[in-house]
Tab-separated table of C-alpha atoms and ligand atoms in Angstrom:
chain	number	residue	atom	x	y	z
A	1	UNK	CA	0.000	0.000	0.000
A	2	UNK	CA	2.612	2.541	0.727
A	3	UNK	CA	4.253	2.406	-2.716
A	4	UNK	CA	0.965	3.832	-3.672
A	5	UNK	CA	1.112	6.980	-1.523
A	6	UNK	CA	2.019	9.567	-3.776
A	7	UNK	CA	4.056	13.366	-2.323
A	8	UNK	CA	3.060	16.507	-2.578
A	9	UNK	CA	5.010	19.055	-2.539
A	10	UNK	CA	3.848	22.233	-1.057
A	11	UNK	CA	5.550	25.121	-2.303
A	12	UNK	CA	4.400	27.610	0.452
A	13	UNK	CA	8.489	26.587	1.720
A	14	UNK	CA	10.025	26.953	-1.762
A	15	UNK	CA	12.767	29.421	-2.681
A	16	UNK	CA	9.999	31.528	-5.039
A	17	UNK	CA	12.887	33.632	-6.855
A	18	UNK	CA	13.664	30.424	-8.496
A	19	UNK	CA	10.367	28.538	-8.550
A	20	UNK	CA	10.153	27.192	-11.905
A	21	UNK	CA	13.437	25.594	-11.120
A	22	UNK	CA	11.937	24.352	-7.787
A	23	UNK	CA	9.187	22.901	-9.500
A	24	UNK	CA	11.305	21.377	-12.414
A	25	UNK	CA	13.507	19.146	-9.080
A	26	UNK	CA	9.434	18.426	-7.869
A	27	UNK	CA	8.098	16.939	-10.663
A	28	UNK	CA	12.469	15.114	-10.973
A	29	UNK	CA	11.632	13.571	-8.097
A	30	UNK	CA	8.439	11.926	-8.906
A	31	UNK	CA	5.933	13.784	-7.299
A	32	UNK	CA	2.516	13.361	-7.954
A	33	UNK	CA	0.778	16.930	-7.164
A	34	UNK	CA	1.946	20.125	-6.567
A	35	UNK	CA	-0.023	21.754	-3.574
A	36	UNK	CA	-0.608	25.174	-3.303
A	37	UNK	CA	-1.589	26.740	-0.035
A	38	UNK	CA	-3.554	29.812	-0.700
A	39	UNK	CA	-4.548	31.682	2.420
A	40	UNK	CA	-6.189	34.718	2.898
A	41	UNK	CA	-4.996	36.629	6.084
A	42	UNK	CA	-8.352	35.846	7.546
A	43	UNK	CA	-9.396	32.469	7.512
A	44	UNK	CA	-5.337	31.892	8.684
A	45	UNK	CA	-3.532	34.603	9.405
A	46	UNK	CA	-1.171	34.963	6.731
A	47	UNK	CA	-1.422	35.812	2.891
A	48	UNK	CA	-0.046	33.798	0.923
A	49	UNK	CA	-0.415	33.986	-2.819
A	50	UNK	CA	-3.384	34.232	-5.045
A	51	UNK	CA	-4.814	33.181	-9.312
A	52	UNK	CA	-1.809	35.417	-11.051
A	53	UNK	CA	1.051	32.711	-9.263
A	54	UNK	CA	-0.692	29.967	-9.986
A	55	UNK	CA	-1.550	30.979	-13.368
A	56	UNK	CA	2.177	30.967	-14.156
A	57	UNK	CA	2.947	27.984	-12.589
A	58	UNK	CA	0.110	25.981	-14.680
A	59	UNK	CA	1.932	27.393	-17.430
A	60	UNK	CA	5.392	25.982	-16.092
A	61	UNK	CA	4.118	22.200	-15.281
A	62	UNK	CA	2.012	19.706	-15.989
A	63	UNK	CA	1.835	18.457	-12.246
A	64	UNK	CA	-1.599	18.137	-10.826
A	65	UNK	CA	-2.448	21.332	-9.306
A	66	UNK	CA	-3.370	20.322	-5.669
A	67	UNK	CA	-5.027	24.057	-4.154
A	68	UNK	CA	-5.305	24.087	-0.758
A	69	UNK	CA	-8.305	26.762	-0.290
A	70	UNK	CA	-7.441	28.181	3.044
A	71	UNK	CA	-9.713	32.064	2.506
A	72	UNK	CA	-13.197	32.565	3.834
A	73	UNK	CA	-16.306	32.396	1.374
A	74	UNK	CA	-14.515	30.182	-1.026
A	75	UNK	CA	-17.689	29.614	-2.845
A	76	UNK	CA	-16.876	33.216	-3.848
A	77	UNK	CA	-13.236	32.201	-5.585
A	78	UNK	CA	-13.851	28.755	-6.646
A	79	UNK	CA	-14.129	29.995	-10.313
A	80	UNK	CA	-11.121	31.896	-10.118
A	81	UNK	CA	-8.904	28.884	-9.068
A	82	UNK	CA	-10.211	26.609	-11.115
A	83	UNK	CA	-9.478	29.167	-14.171
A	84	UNK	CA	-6.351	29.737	-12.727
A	85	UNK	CA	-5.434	26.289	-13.472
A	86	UNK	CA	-6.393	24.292	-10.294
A	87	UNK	CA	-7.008	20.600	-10.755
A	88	UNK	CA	-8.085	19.860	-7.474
A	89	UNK	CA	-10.029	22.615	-5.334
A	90	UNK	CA	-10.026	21.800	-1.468
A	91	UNK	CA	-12.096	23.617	0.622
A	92	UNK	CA	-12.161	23.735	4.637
A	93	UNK	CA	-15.977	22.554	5.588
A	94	UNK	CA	-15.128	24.875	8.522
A	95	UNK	CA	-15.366	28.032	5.755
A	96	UNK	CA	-18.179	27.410	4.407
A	97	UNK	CA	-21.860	26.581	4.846
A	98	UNK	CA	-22.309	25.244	1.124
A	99	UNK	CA	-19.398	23.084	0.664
A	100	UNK	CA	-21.933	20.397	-0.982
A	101	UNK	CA	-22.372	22.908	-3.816
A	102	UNK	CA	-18.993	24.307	-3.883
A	103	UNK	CA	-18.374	20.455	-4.854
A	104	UNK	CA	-21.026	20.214	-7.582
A	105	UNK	CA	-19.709	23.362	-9.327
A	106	UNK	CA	-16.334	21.978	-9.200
A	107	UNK	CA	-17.641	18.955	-10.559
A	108	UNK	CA	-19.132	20.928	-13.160
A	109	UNK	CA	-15.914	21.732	-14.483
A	110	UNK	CA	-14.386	18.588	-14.735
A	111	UNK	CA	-12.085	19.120	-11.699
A	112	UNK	CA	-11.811	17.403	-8.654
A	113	UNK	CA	-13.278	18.308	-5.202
A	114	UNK	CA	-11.858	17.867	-2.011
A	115	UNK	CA	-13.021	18.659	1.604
A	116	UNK	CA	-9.922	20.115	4.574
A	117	UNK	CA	-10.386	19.241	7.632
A	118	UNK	CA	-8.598	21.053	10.368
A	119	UNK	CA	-7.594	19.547	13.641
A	120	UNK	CA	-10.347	20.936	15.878
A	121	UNK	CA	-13.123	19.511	13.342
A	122	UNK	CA	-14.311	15.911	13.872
A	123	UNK	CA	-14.846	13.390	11.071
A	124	UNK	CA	-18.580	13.907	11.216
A	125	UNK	CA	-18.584	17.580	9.660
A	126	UNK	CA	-17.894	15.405	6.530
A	127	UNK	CA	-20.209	12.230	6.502
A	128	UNK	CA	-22.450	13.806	3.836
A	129	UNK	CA	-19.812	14.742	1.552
A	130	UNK	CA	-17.940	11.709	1.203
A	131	UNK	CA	-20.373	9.860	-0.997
A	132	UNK	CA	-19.273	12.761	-3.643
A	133	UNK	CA	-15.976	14.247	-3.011
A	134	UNK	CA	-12.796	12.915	-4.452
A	135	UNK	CA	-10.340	13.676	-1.539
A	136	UNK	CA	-10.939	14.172	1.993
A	137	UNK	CA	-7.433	16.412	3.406
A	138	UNK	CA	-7.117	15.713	6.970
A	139	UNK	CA	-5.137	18.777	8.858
A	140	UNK	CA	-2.159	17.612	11.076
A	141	UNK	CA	-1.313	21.030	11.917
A	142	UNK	CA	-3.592	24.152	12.477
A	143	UNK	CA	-2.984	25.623	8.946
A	144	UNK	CA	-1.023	28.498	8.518
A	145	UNK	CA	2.343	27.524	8.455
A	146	UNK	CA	4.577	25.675	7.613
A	147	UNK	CA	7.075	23.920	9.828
A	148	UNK	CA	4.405	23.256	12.553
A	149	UNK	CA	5.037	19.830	14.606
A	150	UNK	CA	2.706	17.465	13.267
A	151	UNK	CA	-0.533	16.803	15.625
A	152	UNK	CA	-0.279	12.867	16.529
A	153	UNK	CA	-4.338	12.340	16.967
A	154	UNK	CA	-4.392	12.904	12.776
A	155	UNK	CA	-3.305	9.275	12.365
A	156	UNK	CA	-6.894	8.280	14.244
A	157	UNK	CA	-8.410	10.611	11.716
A	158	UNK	CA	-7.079	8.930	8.868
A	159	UNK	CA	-8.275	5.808	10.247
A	160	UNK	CA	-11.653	6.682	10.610
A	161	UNK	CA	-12.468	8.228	7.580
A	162	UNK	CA	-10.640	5.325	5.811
A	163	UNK	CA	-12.855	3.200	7.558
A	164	UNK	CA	-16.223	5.478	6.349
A	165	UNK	CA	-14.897	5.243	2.921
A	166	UNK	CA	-13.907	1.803	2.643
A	167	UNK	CA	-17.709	0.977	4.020
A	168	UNK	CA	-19.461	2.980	2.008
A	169	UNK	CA	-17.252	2.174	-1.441
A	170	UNK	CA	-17.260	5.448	-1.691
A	171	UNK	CA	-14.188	6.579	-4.239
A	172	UNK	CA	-13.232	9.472	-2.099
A	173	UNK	CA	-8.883	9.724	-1.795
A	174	UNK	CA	-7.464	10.773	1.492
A	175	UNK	CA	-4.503	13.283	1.823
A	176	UNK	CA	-2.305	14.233	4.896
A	177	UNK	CA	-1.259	18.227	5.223
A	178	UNK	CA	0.813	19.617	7.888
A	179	UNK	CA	3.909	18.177	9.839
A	180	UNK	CA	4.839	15.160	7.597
A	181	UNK	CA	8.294	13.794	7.947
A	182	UNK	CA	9.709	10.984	7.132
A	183	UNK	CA	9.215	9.455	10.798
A	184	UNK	CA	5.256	9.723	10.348
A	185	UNK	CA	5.268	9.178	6.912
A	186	UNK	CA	4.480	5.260	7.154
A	187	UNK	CA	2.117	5.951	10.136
A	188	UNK	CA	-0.180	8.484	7.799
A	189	UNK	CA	0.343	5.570	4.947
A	190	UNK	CA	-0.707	2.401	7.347
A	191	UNK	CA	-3.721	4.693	8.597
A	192	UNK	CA	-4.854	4.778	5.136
A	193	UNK	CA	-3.504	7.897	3.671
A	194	UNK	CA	-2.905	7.986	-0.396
A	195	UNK	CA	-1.364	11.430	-0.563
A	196	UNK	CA	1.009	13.176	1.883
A	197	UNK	CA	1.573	16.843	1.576
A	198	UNK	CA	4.669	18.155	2.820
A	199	UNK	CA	6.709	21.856	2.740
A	200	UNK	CA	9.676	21.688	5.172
A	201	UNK	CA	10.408	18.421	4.226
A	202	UNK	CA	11.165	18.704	1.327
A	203	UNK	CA	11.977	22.099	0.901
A	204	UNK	CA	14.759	22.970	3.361
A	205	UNK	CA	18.460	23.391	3.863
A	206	UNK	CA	19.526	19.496	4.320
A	207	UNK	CA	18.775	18.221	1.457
A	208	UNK	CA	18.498	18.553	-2.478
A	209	UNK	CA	14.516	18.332	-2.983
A	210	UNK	CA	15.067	14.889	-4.895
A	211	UNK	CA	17.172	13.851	-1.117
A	212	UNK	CA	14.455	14.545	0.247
A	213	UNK	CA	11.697	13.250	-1.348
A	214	UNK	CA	13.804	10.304	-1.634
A	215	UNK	CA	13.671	9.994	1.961
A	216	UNK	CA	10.136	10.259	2.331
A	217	UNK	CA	9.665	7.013	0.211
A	218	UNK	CA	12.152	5.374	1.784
A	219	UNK	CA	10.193	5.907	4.751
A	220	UNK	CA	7.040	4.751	3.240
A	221	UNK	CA	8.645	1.599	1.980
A	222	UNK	CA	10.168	0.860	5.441
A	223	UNK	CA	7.763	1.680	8.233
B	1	LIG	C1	-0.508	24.555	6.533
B	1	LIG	C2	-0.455	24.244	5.054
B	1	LIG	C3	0.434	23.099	4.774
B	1	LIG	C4	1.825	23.405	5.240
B	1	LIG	C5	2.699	22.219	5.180
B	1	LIG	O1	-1.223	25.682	6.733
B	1	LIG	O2	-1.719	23.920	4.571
B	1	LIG	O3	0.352	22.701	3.431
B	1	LIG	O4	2.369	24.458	4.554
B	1	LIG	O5	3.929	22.594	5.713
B	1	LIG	P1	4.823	21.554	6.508
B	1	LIG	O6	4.922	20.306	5.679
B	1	LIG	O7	6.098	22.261	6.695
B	1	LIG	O8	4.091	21.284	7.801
B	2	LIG	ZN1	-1.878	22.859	2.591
């Protein structure tokens, strides 16, 4: 199972006066996704980028485009992002009181949905959404930043809303954000995880970002 579990980089920790190059070692390294974290200063506290960046990077790769939603009202924006490029649109359930028909109009477009949880939020917020979203994104850190230490009661998370999926046959993916290292890696995979987000991991001062996604699968493959 954990050769499955595909890495996503997210490039909220990446060097951005040479991101094209950043995003050239990404998609070197095998990743899967590129995930963008795009906050708004109010549903988080910092801004972080907005359409114009990630218009530029659709142009520079042909990575799935993995946007993390992290601004109140997305409803409002979902267009925008999906314009922009986005492939997958992930929106907190905690922003929004019509996340059911954020998900249709993303569906609409041909993209893919997915549903954030953060840590404070239990798996219940979601039961009616997983019959029709493609990715549930389980928060191991309060989002914000990067570099947080990852929140150890995420691995029951995973479990649990493996286990609602895997009852219901319901299609729905399941992707890890926030504190993943290589020394939870295999936890996050064993709980059920197929996709593990991760900024300082990969993006930081040890290692090349191939070395370090390298590391991450070794992890995966080892437990
Ligand atoms: C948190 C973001 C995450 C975060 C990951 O607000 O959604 O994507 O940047 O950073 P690391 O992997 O450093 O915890
Ligand atoms: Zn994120």
């Amino acid at each position: 199972m954990s050769a499955d579990v595909r890495i996503a980089p997210s490039i909220v920790a990446a060097d951005f006066t040479r991101l094209a190059e950043e995003i050239r070692e990404c998609e070197a390294a095998g990743a899967s996704y590129l995930h963008i974290d795009v906050m708004d200063g109010r549903f988080v506290p910092p801004i972080t980028l907005g359409t114009p960046i990630i218009e530029a990077i659709r142009r520079s790769t042909d990575l799935v485009l993995d946007i993390h939603l992290m601004i109140v009202e997305p409803e409002k924006h979902i267009g925008a992002f999906m314009d922009a490029g986005g492939d997958i649109i992930n929106v907190h359930v905690e922003a929004s009181s019509h996340v059911h028909r954020v998900v249709q109009e993303v569906h609409a477009r041909g993209k893919r949905a997915g549903v954030c949880l953060n840590p404070g939020t239990p798996v219940s917020a979601i039961e009616e959404l997983l019959p029709v979203v493609d990715q549930v994104m389980v928060m191991a850190v309060n989002p914000g930043w990067s570099g947080q230490a990852f929140i150890a009661s995420a691995i029951g998370k995973v479990s649990q809303v493996r286990r609602m999926i895997d009852e219901g046959r319901y299609k729905a993916e399941i992707e890890v954000d926030g504190g993943v290292k290589p020394g939870n890696a295999h936890a996050c995979a064993a709980a059920g995880a197929n996709v593990l987000v991760a900024a300082s991991a990969i993006f930081n001062d040890q290692g090349t970002i191939g070395e370090n996604v390298a590391l991450l699968r070794a992890a995966l493959a080892s437990g």
